[in-house]
Tab-separated table of C-alpha atoms and ligand atoms in Angstrom:
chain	number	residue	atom	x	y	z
A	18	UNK	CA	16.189	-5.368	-5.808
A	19	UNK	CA	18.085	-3.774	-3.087
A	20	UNK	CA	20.001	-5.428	-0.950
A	21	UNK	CA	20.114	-4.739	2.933
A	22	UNK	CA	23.846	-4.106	3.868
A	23	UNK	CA	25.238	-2.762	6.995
A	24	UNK	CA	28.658	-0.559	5.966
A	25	UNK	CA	31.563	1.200	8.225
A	26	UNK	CA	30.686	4.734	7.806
A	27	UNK	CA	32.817	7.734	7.113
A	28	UNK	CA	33.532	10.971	9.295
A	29	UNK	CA	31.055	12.410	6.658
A	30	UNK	CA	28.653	9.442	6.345
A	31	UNK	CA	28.361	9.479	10.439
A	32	UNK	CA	28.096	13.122	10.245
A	33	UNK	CA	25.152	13.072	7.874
A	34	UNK	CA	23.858	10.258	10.012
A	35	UNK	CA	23.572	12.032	12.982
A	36	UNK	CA	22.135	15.107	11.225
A	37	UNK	CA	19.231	12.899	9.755
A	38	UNK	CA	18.853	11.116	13.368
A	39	UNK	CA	18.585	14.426	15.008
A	40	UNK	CA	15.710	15.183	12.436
A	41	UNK	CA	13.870	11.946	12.886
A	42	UNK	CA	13.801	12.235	16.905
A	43	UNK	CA	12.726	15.671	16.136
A	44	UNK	CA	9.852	15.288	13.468
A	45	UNK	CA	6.984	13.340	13.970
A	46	UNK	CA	3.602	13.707	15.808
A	47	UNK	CA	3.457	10.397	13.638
A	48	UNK	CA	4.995	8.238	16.126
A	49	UNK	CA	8.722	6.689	14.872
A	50	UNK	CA	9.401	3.435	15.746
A	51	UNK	CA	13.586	3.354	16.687
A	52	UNK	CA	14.474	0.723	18.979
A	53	UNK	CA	16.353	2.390	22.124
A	54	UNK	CA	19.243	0.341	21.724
A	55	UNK	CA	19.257	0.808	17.491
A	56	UNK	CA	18.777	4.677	18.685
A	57	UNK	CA	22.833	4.307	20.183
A	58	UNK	CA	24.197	2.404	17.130
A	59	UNK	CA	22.981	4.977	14.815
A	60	UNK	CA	24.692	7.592	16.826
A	61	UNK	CA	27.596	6.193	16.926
A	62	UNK	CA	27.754	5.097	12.881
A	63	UNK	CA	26.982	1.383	13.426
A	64	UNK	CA	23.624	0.985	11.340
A	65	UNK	CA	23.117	2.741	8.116
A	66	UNK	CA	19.652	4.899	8.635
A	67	UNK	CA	17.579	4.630	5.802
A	68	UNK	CA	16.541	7.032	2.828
A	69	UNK	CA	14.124	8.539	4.500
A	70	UNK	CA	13.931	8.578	8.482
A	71	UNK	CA	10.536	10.494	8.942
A	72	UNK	CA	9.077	6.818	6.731
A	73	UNK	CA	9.696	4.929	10.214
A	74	UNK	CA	6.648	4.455	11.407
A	75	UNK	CA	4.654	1.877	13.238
A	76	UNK	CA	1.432	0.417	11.218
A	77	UNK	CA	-1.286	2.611	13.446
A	78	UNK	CA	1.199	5.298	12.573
A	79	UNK	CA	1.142	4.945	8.673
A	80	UNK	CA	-2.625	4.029	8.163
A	81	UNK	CA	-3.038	7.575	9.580
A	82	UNK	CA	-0.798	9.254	7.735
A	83	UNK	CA	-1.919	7.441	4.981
A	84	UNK	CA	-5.213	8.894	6.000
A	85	UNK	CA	-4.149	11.991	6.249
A	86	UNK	CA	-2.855	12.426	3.380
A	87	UNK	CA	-6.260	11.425	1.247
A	88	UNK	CA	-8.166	13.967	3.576
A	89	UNK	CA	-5.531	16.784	1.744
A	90	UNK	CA	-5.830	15.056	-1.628
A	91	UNK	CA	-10.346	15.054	-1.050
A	92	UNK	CA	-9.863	19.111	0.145
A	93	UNK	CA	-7.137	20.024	-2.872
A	94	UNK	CA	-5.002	20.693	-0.052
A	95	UNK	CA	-2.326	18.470	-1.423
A	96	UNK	CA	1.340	19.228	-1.314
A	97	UNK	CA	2.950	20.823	-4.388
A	98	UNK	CA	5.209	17.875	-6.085
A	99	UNK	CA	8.493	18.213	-5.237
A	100	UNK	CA	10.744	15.922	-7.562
A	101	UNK	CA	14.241	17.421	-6.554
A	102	UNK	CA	14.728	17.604	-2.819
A	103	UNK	CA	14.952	13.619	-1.866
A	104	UNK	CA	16.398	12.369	-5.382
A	105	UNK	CA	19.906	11.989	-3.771
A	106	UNK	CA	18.392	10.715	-1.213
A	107	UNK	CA	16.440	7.980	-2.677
A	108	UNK	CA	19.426	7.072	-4.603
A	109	UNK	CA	20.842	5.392	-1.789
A	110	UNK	CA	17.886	3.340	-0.918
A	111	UNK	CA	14.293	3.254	-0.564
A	112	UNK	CA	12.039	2.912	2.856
A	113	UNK	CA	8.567	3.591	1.765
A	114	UNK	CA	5.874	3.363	4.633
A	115	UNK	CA	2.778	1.508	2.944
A	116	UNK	CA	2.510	-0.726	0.293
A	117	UNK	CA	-0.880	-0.208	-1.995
A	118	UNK	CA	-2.383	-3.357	-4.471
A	119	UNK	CA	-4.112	-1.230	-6.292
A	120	UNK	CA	-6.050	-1.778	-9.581
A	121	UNK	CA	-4.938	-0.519	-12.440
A	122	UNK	CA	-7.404	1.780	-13.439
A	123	UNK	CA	-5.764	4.844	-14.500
A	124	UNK	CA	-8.355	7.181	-12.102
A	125	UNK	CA	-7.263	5.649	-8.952
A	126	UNK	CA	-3.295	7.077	-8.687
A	127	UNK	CA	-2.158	5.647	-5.173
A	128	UNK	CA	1.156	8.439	-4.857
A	129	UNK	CA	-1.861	11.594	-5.780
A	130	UNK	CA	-4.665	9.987	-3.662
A	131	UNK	CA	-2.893	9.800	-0.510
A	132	UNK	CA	-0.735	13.058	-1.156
A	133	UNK	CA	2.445	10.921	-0.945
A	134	UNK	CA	5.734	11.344	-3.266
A	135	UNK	CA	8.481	8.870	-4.642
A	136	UNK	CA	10.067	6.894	-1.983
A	137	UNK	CA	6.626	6.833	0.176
A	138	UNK	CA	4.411	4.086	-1.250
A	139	UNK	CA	5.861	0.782	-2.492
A	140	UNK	CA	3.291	0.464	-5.495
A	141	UNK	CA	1.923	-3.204	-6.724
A	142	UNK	CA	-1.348	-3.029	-9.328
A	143	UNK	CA	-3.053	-5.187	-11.335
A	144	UNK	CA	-6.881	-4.837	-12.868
A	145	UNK	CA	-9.006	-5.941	-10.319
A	146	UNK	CA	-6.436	-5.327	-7.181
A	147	UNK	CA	-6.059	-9.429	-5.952
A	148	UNK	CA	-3.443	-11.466	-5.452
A	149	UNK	CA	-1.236	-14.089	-7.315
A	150	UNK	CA	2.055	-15.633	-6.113
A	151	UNK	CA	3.898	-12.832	-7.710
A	152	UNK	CA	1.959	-10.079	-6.568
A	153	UNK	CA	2.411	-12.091	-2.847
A	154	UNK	CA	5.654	-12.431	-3.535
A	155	UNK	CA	6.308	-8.418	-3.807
A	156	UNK	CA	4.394	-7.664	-1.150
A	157	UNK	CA	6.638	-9.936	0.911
A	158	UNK	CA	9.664	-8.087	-0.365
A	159	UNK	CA	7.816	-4.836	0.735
A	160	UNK	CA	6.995	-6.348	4.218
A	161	UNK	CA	10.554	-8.199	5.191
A	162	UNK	CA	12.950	-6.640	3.360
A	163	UNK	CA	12.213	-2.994	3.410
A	164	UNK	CA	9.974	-3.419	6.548
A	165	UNK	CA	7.042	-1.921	4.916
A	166	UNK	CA	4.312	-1.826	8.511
A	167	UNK	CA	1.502	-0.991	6.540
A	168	UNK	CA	-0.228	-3.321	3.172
A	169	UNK	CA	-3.371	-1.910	1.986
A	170	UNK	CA	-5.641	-3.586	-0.715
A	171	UNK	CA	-7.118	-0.598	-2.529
A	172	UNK	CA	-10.390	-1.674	-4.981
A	173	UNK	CA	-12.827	1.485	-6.381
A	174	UNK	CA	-15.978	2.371	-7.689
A	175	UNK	CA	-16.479	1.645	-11.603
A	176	UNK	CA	-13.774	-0.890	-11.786
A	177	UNK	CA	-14.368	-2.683	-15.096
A	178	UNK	CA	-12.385	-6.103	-13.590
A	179	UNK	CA	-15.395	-6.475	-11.331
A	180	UNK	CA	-18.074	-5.995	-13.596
A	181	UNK	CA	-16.007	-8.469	-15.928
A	182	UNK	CA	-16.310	-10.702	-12.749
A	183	UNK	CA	-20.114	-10.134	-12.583
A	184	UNK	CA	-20.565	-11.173	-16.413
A	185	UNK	CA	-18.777	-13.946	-16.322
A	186	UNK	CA	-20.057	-15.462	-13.560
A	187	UNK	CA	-23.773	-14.939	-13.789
A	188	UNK	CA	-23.806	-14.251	-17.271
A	189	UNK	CA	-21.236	-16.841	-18.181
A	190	UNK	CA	-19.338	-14.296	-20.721
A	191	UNK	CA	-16.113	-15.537	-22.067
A	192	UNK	CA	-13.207	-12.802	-22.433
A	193	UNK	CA	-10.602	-12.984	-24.986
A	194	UNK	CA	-6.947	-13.622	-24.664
A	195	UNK	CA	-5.867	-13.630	-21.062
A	196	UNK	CA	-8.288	-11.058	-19.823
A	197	UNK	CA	-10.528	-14.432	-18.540
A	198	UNK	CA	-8.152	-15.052	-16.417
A	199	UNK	CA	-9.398	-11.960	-14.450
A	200	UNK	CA	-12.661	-12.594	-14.562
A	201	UNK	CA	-11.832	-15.792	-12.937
A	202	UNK	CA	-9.830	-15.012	-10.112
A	203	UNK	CA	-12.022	-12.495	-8.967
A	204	UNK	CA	-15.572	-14.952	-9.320
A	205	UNK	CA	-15.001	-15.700	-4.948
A	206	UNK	CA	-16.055	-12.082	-4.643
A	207	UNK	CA	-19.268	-12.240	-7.072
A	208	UNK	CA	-20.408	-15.386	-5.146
A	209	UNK	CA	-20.194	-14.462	-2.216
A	210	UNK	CA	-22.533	-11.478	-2.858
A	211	UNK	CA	-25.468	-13.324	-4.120
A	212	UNK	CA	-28.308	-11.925	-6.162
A	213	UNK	CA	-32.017	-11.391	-4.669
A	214	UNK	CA	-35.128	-9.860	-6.275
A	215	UNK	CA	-34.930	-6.747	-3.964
A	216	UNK	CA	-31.157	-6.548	-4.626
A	217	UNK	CA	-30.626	-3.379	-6.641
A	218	UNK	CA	-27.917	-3.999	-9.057
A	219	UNK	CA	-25.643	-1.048	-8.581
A	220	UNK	CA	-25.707	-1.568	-5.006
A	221	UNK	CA	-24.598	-5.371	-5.655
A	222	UNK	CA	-22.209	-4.259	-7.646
A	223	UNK	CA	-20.434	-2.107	-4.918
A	224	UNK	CA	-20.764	-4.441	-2.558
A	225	UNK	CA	-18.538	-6.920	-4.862
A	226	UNK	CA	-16.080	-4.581	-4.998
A	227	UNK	CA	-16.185	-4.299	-1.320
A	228	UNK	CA	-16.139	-7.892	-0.962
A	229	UNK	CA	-13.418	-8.454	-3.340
A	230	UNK	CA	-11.121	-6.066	-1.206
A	231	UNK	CA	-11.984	-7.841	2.015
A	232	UNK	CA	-10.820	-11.580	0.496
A	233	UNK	CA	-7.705	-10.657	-0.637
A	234	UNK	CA	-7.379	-8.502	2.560
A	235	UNK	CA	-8.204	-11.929	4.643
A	236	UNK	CA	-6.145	-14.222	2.246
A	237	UNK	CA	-2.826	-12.232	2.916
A	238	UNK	CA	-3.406	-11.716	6.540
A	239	UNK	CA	-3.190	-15.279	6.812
A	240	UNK	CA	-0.282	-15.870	3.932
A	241	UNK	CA	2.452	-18.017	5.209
A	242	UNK	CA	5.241	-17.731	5.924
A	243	UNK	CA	6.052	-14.056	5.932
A	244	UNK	CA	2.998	-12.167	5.944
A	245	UNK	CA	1.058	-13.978	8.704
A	246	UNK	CA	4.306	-13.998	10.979
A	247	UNK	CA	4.804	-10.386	10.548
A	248	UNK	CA	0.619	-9.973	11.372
A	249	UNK	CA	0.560	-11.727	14.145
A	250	UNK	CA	3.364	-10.450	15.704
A	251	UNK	CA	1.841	-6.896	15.250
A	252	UNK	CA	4.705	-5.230	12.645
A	253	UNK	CA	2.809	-5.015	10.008
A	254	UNK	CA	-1.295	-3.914	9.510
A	255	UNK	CA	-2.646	-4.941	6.426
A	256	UNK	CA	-6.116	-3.086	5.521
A	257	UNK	CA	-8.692	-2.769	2.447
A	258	UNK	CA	-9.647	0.800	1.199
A	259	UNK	CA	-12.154	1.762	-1.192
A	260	UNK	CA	-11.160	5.044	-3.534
A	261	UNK	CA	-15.005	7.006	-4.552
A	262	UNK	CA	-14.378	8.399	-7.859
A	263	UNK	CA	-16.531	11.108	-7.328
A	264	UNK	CA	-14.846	12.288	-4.166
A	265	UNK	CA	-11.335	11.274	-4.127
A	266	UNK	CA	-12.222	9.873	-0.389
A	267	UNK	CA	-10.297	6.772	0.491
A	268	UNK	CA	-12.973	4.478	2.722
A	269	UNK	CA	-11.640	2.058	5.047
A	270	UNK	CA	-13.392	-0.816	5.159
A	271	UNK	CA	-11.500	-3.750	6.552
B	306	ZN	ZN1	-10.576	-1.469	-11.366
């Protein structure tokens, strides 16, 4: 894990530090987020910028790149991979802008569906995208330590968790080996969408996985002590997306 240090710069280091300064107050119709008063420290050497200045961005700012960057991956308009440019970079640190709990469905790639490359996305998945204490526990490191202002909970179409859900809970299915456990966690989400004769089944279906998004969404909103602070005092946005397999189209729905 990395540690957050502040260090006495060199002639070099400052030099390079105002370079990448000068580039961040350049950049952005994104909107950076640099404190006026961090803005003179930085000049002058005092705080170490991070990896990546153009990843400073307030949460409105990095849902819509976020955004953005799904629209290019949905119109193949996504930016050639570029694996050599920021690798020194990144060596020194890492600043992603938005953390994705994804599932772990090997369709749904989080860094390809929002057009993002390393160092952008702090990545946490898990078949059927909820939470546990360790999965809260790494999305606090995301959120406090490396200031991470955006969370999203990312659930799809076709996700085989859910429909394990759905068995188990109406049909009372048992799994083998740990995959019950699963099935279990994510049982809120199939009761809370509850059957009804004119209910058509596929449209059930995708309203569990809707539903299971939007729980875990709520649940970390309100997480103590970290995550709720951080909510409520407006640094960090934490949303639920939907990723259509068909399309590639992220929807936002919480
Ligand atoms: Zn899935």
């Amino acid at each position: 894990m990395q540690k957050i240090e502040e260090t006495t710069a060199s002639d070099t280091e400052k030099s390079q530090q105002r370079r990448l300064l000068l580039k961040m107050l350049a950049a952005s119709p994104l909107g950076l987020v640099l404190p006026a008063s961090n803005e003179a420290k930085a000049m002058s050497g005092l705080v170490k910028l991070p990896p990546i200045p153009e990843n400073v961005l307030s949460p409105e700012a990095a849902l819509e790149r976020l955004m953005k960057g799904n629209e290019r991956y949905v119109s193949n308009q996504s930016t050639p991979l570029n694996f050599k440019d920021e690798r020194l970079d990144l060596v020194k640190g890492q600043n992603p802008f938005a953390c994705i709990l994804s599932c772990s469905d090997s369709r749904v790639s989080p860094e390809f569906c929002f057009d993002e490359q390393r160092g952008d996305l702090f990545v946490a998945r898990v078949a059927g995208n909820y939470i546990t204490t360790d999965f809260i526990a790494t999305l606090e490191y995301a959120a406090a330590v490396l200031h991470v202002p955006l969370i999203m909970v990312l659930g799809h179409e076709s996700c085989g968790a859910i429909q394990a859900a759905i068995d188990a809970t109406d049909n009372y299915e048992q799994f083998p080996g740990h995959i019950q456990t699963i099935a279990t966690a994510l049982t809120p989400a199939v009761r809370a969408v509850r059957k009804a004769p004119d209910y058509v089944s596929s449209d059930r279906y995708f309203d569990i996985v809707k539903k299971n998004v939007v729980l875990n969404v709520e649940e970390l909103r309100k997480q103590p002590p970290i995550l709720s602070r951080l909510v409520d005092s407006k640094k960090l946005k934490i949303v639920g997306g939907v990723y259509h397999l068909k399309t590639g189209q992220v929807e936002l729905i919480s």
